[in-house]
Coordinates of C-alpha atoms in Angstrom, one line a residue:
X24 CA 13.2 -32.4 27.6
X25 CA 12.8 -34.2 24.7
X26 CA 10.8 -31.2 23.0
X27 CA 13.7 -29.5 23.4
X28 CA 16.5 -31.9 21.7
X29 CA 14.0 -32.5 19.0
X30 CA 13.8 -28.4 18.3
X31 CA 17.5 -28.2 18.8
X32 CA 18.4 -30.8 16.7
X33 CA 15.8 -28.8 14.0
X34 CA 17.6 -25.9 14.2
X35 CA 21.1 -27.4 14.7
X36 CA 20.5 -28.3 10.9
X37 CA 19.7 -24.6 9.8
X38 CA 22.3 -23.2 12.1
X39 CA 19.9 -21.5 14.0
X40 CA 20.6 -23.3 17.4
X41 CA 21.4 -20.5 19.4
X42 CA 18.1 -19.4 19.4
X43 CA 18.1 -22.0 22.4
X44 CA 20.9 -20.4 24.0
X45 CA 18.8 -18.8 26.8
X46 CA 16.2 -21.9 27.4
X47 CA 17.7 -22.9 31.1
X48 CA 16.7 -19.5 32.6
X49 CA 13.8 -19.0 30.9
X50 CA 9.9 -20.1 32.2
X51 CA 7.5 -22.0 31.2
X52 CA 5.4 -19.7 29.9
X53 CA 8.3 -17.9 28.0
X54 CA 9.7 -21.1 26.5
X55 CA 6.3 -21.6 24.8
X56 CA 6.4 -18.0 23.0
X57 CA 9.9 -19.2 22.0
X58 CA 8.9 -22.6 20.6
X59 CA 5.7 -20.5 19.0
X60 CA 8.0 -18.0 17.4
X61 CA 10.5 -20.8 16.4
X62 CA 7.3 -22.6 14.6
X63 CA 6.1 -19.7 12.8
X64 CA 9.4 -19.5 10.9
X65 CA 9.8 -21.6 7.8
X66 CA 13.5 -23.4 9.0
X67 CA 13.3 -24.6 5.6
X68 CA 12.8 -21.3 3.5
X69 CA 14.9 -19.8 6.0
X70 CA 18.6 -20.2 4.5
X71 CA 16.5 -19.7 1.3
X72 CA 15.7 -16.4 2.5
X73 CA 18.8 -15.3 3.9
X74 CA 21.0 -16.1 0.3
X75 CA 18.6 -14.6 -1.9
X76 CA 18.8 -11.4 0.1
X77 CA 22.3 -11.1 0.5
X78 CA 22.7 -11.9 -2.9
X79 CA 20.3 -8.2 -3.7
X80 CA 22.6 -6.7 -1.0
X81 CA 25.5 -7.1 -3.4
X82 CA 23.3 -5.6 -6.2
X83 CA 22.5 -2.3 -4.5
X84 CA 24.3 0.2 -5.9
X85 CA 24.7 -1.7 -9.2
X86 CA 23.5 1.2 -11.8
X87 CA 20.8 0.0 -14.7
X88 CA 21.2 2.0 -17.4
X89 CA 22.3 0.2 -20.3
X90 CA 19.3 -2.5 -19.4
X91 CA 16.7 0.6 -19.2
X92 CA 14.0 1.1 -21.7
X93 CA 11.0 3.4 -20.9
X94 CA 7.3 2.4 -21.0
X95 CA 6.3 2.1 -24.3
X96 CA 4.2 5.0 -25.6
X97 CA 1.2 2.0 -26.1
X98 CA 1.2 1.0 -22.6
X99 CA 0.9 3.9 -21.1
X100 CA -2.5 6.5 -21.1
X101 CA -2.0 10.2 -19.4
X102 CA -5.7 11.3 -18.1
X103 CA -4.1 15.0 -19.5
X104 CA -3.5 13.6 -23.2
X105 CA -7.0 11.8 -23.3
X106 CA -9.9 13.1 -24.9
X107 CA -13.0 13.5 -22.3
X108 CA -15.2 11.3 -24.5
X109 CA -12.6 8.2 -23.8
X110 CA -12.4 9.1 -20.1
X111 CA -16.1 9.1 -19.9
X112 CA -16.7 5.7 -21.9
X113 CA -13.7 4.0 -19.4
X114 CA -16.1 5.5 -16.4
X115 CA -18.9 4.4 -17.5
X116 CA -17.5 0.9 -17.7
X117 CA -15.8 0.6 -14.5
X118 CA -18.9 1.7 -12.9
X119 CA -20.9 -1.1 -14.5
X120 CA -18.3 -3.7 -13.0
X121 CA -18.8 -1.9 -9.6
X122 CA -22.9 -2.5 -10.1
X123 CA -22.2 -6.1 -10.9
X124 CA -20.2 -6.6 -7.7
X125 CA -17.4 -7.1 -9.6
X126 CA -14.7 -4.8 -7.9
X127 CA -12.5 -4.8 -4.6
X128 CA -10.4 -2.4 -2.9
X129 CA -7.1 -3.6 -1.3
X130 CA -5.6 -1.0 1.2
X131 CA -2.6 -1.2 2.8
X132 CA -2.7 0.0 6.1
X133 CA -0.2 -1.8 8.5
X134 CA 1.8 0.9 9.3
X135 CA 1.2 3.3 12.9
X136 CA 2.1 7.1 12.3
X137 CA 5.2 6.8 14.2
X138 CA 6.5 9.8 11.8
X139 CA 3.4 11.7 13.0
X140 CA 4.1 11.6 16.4
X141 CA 1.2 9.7 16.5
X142 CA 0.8 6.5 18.6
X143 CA -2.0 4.9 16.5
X144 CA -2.6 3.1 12.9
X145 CA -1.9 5.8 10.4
X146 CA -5.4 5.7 9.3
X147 CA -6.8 6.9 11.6
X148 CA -5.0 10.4 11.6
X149 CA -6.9 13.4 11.3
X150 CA -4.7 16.0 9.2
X151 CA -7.2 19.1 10.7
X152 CA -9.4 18.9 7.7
X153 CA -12.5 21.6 8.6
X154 CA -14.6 18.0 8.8
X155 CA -12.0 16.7 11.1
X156 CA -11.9 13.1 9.1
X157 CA -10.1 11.0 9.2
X158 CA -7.6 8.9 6.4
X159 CA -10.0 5.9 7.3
X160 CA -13.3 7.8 6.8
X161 CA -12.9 9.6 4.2
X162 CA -11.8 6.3 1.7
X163 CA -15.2 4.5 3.4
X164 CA -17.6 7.4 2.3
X165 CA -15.7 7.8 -1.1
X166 CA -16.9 3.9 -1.6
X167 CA -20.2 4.8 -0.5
X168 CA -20.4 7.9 -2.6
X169 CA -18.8 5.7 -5.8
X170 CA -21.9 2.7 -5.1
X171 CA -24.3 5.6 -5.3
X172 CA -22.8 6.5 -8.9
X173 CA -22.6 3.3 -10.1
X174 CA -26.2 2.6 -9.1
X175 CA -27.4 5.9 -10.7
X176 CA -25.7 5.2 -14.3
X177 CA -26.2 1.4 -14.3
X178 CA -29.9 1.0 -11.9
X179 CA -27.8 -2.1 -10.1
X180 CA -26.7 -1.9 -6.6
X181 CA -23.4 -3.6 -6.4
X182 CA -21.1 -3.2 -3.0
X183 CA -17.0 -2.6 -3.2
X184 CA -15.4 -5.3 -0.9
X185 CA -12.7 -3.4 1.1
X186 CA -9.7 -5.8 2.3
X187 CA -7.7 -4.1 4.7
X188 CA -4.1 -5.1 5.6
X189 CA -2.9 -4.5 8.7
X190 CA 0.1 -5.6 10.9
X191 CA -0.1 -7.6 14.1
X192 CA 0.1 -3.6 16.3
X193 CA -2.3 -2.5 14.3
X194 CA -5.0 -4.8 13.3
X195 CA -7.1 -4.7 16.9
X196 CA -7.1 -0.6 16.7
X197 CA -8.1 -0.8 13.1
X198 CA -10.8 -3.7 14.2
X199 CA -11.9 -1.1 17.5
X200 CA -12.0 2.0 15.3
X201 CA -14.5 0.5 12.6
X202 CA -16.3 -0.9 14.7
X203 CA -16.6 2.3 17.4
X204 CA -18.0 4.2 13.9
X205 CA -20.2 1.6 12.9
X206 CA -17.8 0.9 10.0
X207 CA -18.5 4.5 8.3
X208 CA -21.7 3.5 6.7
X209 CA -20.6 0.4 4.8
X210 CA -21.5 -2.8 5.5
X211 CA -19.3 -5.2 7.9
X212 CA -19.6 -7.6 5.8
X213 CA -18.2 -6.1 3.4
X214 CA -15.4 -4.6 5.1
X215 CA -11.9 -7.5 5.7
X216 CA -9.1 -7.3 7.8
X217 CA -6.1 -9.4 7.7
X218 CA -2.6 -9.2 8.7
X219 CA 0.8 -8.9 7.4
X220 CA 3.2 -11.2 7.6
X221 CA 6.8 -10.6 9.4
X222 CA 10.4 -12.0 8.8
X223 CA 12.9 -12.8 10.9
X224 CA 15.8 -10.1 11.6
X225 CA 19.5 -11.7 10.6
X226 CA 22.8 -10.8 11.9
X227 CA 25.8 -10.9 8.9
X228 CA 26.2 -14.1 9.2
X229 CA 22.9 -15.3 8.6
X230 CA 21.9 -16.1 12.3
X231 CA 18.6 -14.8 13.2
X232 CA 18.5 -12.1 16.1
X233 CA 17.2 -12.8 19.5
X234 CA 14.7 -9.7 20.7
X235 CA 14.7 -11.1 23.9
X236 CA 15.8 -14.2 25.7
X237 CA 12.4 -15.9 24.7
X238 CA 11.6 -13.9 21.2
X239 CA 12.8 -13.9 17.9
X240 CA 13.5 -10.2 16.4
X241 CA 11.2 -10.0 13.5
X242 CA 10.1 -7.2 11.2
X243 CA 6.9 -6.8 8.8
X244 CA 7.9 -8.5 5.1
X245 CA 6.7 -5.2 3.4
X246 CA 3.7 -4.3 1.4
X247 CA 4.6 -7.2 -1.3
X248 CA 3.8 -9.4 1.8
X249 CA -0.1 -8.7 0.8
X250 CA 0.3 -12.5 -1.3
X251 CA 1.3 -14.6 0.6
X252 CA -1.0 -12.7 3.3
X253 CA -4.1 -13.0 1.0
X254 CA -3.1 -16.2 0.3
X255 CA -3.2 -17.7 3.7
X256 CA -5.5 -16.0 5.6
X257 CA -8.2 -16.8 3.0
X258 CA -8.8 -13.3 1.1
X259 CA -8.3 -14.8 -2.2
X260 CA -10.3 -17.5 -1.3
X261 CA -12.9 -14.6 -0.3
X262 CA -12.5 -13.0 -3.7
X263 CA -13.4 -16.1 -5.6
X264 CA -16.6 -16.2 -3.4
X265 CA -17.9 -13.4 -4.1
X266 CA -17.5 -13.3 -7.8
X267 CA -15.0 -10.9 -7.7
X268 CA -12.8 -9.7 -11.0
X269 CA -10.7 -6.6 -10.0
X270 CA -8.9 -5.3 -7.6
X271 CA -7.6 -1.6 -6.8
X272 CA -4.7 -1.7 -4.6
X273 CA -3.2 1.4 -2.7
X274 CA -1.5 2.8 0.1
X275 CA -3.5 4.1 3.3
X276 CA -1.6 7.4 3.7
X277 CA -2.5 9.1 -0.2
X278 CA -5.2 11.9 0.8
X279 CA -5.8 12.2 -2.9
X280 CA -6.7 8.9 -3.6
X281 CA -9.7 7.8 -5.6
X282 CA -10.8 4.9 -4.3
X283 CA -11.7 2.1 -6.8
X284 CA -11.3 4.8 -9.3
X285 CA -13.5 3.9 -12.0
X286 CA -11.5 5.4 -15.0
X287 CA -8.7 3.3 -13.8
X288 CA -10.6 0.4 -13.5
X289 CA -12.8 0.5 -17.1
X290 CA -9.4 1.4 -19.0
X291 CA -7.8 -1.5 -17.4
X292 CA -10.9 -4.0 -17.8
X293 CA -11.2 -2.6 -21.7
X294 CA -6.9 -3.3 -22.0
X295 CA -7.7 -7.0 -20.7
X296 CA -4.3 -6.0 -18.5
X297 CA -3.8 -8.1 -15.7
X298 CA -1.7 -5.5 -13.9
X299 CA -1.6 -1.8 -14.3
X300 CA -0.1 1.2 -11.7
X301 CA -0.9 4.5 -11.9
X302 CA 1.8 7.1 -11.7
X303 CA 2.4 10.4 -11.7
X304 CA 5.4 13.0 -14.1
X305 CA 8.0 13.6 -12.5
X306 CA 8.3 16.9 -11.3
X307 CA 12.1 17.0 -11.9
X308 CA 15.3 14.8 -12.6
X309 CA 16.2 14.3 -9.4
X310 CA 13.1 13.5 -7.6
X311 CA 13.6 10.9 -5.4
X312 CA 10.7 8.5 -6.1
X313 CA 11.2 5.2 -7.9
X314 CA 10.2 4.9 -12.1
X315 CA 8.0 2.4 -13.9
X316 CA 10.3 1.0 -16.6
X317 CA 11.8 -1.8 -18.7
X318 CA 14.6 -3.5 -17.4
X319 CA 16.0 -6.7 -19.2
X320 CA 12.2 -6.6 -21.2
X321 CA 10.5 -7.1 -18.0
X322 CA 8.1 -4.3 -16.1
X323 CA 9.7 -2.9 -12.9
X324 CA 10.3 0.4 -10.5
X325 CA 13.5 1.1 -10.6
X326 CA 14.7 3.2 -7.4
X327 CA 16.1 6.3 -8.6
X328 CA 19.6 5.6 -6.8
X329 CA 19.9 2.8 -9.3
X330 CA 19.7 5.2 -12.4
X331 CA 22.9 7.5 -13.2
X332 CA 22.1 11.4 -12.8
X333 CA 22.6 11.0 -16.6
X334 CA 19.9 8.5 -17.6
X335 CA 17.7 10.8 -14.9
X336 CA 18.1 13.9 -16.9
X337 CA 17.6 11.7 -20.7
X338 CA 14.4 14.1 -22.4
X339 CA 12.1 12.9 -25.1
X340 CA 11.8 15.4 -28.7
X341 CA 8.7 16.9 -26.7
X342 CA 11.2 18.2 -23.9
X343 CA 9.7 15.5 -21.4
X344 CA 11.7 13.3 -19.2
X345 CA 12.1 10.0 -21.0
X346 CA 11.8 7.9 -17.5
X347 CA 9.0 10.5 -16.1
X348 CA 6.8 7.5 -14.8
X349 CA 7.1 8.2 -11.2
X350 CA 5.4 5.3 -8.6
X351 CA 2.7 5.9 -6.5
X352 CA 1.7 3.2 -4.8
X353 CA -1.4 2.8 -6.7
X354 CA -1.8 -0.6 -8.6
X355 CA -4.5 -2.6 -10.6
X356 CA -4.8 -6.4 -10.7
X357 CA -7.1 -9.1 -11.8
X358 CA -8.1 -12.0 -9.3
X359 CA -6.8 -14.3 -11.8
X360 CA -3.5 -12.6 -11.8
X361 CA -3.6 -12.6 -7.6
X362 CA -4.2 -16.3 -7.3
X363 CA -1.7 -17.1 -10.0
X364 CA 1.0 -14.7 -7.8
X365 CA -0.4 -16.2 -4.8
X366 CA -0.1 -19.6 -5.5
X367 CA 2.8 -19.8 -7.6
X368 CA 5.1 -16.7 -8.2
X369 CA 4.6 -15.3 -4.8
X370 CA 8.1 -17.8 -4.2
X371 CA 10.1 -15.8 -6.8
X372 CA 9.1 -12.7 -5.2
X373 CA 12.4 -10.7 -4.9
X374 CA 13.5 -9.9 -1.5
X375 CA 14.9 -5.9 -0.7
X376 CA 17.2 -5.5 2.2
X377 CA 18.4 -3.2 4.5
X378 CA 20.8 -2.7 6.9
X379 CA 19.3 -1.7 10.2
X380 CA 19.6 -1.1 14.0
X381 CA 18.0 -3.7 15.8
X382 CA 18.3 -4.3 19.3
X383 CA 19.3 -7.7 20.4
X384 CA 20.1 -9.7 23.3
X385 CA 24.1 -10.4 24.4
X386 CA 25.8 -13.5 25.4
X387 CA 25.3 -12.4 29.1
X388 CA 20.7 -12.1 28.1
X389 CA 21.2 -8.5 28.2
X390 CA 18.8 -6.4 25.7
X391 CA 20.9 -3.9 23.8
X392 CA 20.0 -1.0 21.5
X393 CA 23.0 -0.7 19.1
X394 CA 24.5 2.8 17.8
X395 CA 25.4 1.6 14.1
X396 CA 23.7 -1.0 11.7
X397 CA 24.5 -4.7 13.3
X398 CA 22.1 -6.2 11.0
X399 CA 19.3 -6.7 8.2
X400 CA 16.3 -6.6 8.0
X401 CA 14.0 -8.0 4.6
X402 CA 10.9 -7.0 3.2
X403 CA 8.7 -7.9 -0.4
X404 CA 7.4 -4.5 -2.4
X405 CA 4.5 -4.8 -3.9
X406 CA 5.5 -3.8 -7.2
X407 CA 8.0 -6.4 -8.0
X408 CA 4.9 -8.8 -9.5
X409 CA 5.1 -6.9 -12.4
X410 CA 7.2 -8.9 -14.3
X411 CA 4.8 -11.8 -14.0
X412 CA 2.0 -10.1 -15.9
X413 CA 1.0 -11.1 -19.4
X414 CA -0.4 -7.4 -19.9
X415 CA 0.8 -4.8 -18.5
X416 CA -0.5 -1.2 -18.9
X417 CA -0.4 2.5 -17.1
X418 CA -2.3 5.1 -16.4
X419 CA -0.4 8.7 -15.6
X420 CA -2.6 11.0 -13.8
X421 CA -2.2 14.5 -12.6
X422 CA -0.1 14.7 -9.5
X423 CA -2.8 17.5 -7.8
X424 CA -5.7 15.5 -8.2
X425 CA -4.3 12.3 -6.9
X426 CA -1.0 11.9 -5.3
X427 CA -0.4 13.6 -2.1
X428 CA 1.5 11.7 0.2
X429 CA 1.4 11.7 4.1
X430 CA 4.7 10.3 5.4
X431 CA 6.4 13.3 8.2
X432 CA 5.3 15.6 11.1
X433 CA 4.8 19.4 9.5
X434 CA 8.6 20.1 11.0
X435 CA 9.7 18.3 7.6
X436 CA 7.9 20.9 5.1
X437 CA 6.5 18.1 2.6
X438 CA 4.7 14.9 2.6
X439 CA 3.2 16.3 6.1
X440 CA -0.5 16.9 7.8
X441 CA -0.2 20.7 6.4
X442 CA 0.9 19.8 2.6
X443 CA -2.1 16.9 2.5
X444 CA -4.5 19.3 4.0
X445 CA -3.3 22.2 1.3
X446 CA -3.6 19.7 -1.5
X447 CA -7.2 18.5 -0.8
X448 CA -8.1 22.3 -0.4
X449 CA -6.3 23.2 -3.5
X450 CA -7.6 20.5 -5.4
X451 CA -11.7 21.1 -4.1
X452 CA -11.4 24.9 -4.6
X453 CA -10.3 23.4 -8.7
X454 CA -13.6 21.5 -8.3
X455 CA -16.2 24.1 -7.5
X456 CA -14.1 26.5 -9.5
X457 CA -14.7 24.0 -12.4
X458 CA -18.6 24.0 -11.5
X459 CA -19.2 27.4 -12.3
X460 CA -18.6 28.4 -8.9
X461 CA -15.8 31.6 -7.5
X462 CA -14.1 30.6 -4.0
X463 CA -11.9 33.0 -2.1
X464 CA -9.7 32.2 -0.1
X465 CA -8.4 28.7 0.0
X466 CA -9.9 26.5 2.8
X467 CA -12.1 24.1 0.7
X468 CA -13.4 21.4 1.6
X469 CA -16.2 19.3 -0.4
X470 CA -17.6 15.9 1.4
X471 CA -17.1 12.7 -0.5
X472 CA -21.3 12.5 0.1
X473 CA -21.3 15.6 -2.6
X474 CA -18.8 14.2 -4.7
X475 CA -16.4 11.6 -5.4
X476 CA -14.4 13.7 -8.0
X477 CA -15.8 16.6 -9.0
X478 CA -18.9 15.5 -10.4
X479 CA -22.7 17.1 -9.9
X480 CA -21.8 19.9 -8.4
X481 CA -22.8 22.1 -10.9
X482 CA -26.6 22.8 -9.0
X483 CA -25.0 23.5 -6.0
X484 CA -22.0 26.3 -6.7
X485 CA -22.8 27.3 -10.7
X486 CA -23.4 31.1 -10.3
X487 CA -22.5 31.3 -6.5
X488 CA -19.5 33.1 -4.8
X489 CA -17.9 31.3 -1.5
X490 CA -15.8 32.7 1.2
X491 CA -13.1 30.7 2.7
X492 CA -13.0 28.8 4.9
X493 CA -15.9 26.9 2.6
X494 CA -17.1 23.5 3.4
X495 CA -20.2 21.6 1.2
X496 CA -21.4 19.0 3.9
X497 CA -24.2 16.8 3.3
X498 CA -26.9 15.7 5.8
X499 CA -25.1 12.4 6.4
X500 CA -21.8 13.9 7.5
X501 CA -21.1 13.5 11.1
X502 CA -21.5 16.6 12.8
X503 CA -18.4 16.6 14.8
X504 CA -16.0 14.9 12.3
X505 CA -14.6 11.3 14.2
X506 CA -15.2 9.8 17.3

């Protein structure tokens, strides 16, 4: 009994006593997940927390403009407006860092494809690709395919450490998955999972939500949780290990993505930036993805409900948008810059909230689902470090050869299996096309064993003519896509 008047008296000093309410009708067993749950929250940060998220609360809606400056025309590159010799040279040097074991690849992969209809971690979805691979496989064998190159050009075999973030429902999948398919080629080794961190759920008033007479409602703290994540389960500790200097962070669910892209990487390395995101033009005013911009001098995305329709429709002399730097989810950093974020900003990290439906337990222990928002929930984005960096630069890159974004079931029309599995055959008919090659039809598809972007495939297609449905496999490929 005494464990218990010590907790209560703990939380009687947050005001987070009720979380006790239930503790006479509860067992053993379920009083010790509640006394584990009550231990894994921070009763000191949590007040903390709860202020400086209601104080954002009262910020949404506020509108920016008159504290909105673009990103200046020497911070930013467009792959477009770049001369091929400049693309080559910032290749050739983020290939050398690869040889030298210099680069990682952070991927954030907590969520599960709910939206999919789809029961496991989202990277393990198969869009019906002619290969049948999978999100997962397909960013493995681009890694192997991008060791190769930077072996070729530089005659030093260097690995790409892959960190993997996943959430507490999806980190033993992930774990069974890789380990089912003999972790796609790469080495285990070199292959890290960790997990993301949650937060408790509030009610209004500040008083954290009861999931169930012996658990506390929590929610993942959002991709910016990867900090504090890295932080305490020992990746940046990892990092410094292994000698590591840069690291390409992403989001699992981009089909298009180039994995430790190497341009990226050299034109960062050569800008001595400590923090870089790619991004991609607009495609109109009112497209509803956050911008890269300057607010108050400091880096940030601002979400386009924060900009007037106004400032959205502002156009440079050339006719282009003047905020155009749409967010991808695609981000550079150096380990210096994580351990500094990690061990000292991560704190100052602002805190987004939202106002959500979560179900509860009433006075009487009854677990309720409720019809309208009853309370909120907080998360960390992963772009809100930007204001810590000394340098920052970005890189805008053509939305068809790198942004394509799987987020709905088909029923929605966009950001679905059909649009990702259209974009990756638009985009590999462009690179045999580009070869010297003539495709018809449209069902491409070009293994990441053959290329990672487009590159030596000039002996294989130059001359020829393909007929759709047209897929360049190489000997390594599985022959029956996953398992």
């Amino acid at each position: 009994m005494t464990d218990y008047l010590a907790l209560h008296a703990r939380l009687a000093q947050v005001g987070q006593e009720h979380l006790l309410k239930f503790w006479p009708d509860i067992t053993a067993d379920e009083r010790a997940d509640l006394v584990r749950d009550i231990e894994e929250l921070n009763l000191d940060e949590i007040k903390l927390y709860f202020d400086r998220a209601t104080v954002s609360l009262n910020e949404n809606g506020i509108k920016l403009d008159d504290r909105l400056q673009p990103i200046p025309e020497g911070k930013v590159i467009s792959i477009a407006r770049t001369s091929p010799e400049r693309l080559s040279a910032y290749r050739s040097e983020g290939l050398r860092h690869i040889s030298n074991g210099h680069v990682a690849v952070l991927l954030m992969a907590g969520g599960q494809g709910t939206r999919l209809g789809f029961d496991q971690p989202k990277g393990m979805y198969d869009v019906g690709l002619q290969s049948h691979k999978t999100l997962f496989r397909i960013q493995a064998e681009r890694i192997l395919k991008l060791q190769e190159l930077a072996e070729e050009m530089h005659s030093k075999r260097g690995n790409i450490m892959w960190y993997i973030m996943t959430s507490e429902h999806t980190v033993q999948p992930t774990y069974d998955y890789f380990v089912a398919n003999n972790f796609f080629g790469l080495e285990p080794n070199n292959v890290l999972l960790f997990e993301q961190g949650s937060l408790p759920c509030f009610e209004y008033d500040g008083r954290i939500i009861l999931d169930e007479k012996h658990r506390v409602a929590r929610a993942p703290d959002g991709n910016g949780g990867i900090y504090r994540a890295m932080l305490r389960q020992g990746v940046l500790e990892d990092m410094q290990q292994r000698g590591i200097l840069y690291l390409h962070a992403h989001s699992v669910d981009n089909i298009l993505i180039k994995v430790a892209d190497p341009v990226f990487i050299g034109f960062c390395a050569q800008e001595k930036a400590d923090c870089a995101a790619k991004v991609v033009e607009k495609s109109h005013p009112n497209e509803a993805v956050g911008v890269v911009a300057i607010v108050d001098g400091k880096y940030q995305v601002v979400e386009y409900s924060e900009i007037s329709a106004k400032t959205a429709e502002m156009r440079n002399s050339d006719g282009r948008l003047t905020f155009s730097a749409g967010n991808i989810c695609n981000h550079f950093f150096t380990a210096d810059f994580l351990q500094r974020i990690g061990k000292t900003y991560e704190r100052e990290l602002k805190l987004h909230v939202a106002k959500k439906k979560i179900p509860f337990v009433d006075n009487a222990g009854k677990r309720l689902t409720p019809e309208k928002p009853n309370g909120i929930k907080i998360e960390k984005f992963v772009f809100d470090v930007f204001e810590f960096a000394q340098k920052f630069v970005a890189m805008e890159v053509p939305r068809d050869e790198e942004f394509s974004a799987l987020k709905n079931a088909d029923a929605a029309g966009k950001d679905c299996p059909s649009t990702a599995r259209a974009d990756l055959h638009r985009l590999h008919k462009k690179y045999i096309e580009s070869a010297g090659g003539i495709v018809h039809g449209d069902v491409c598809e070009i293994s990441p064993f053959i290329s990672y972007a487009g590159e030596n495939l000039a002996s294989l297609v130059e001359g020829k003519s393909f007929t759709s449905p047209v897929y360049l496999r190489h000997s390594r490929d599985p022959l029956h896509g996953h398992l």
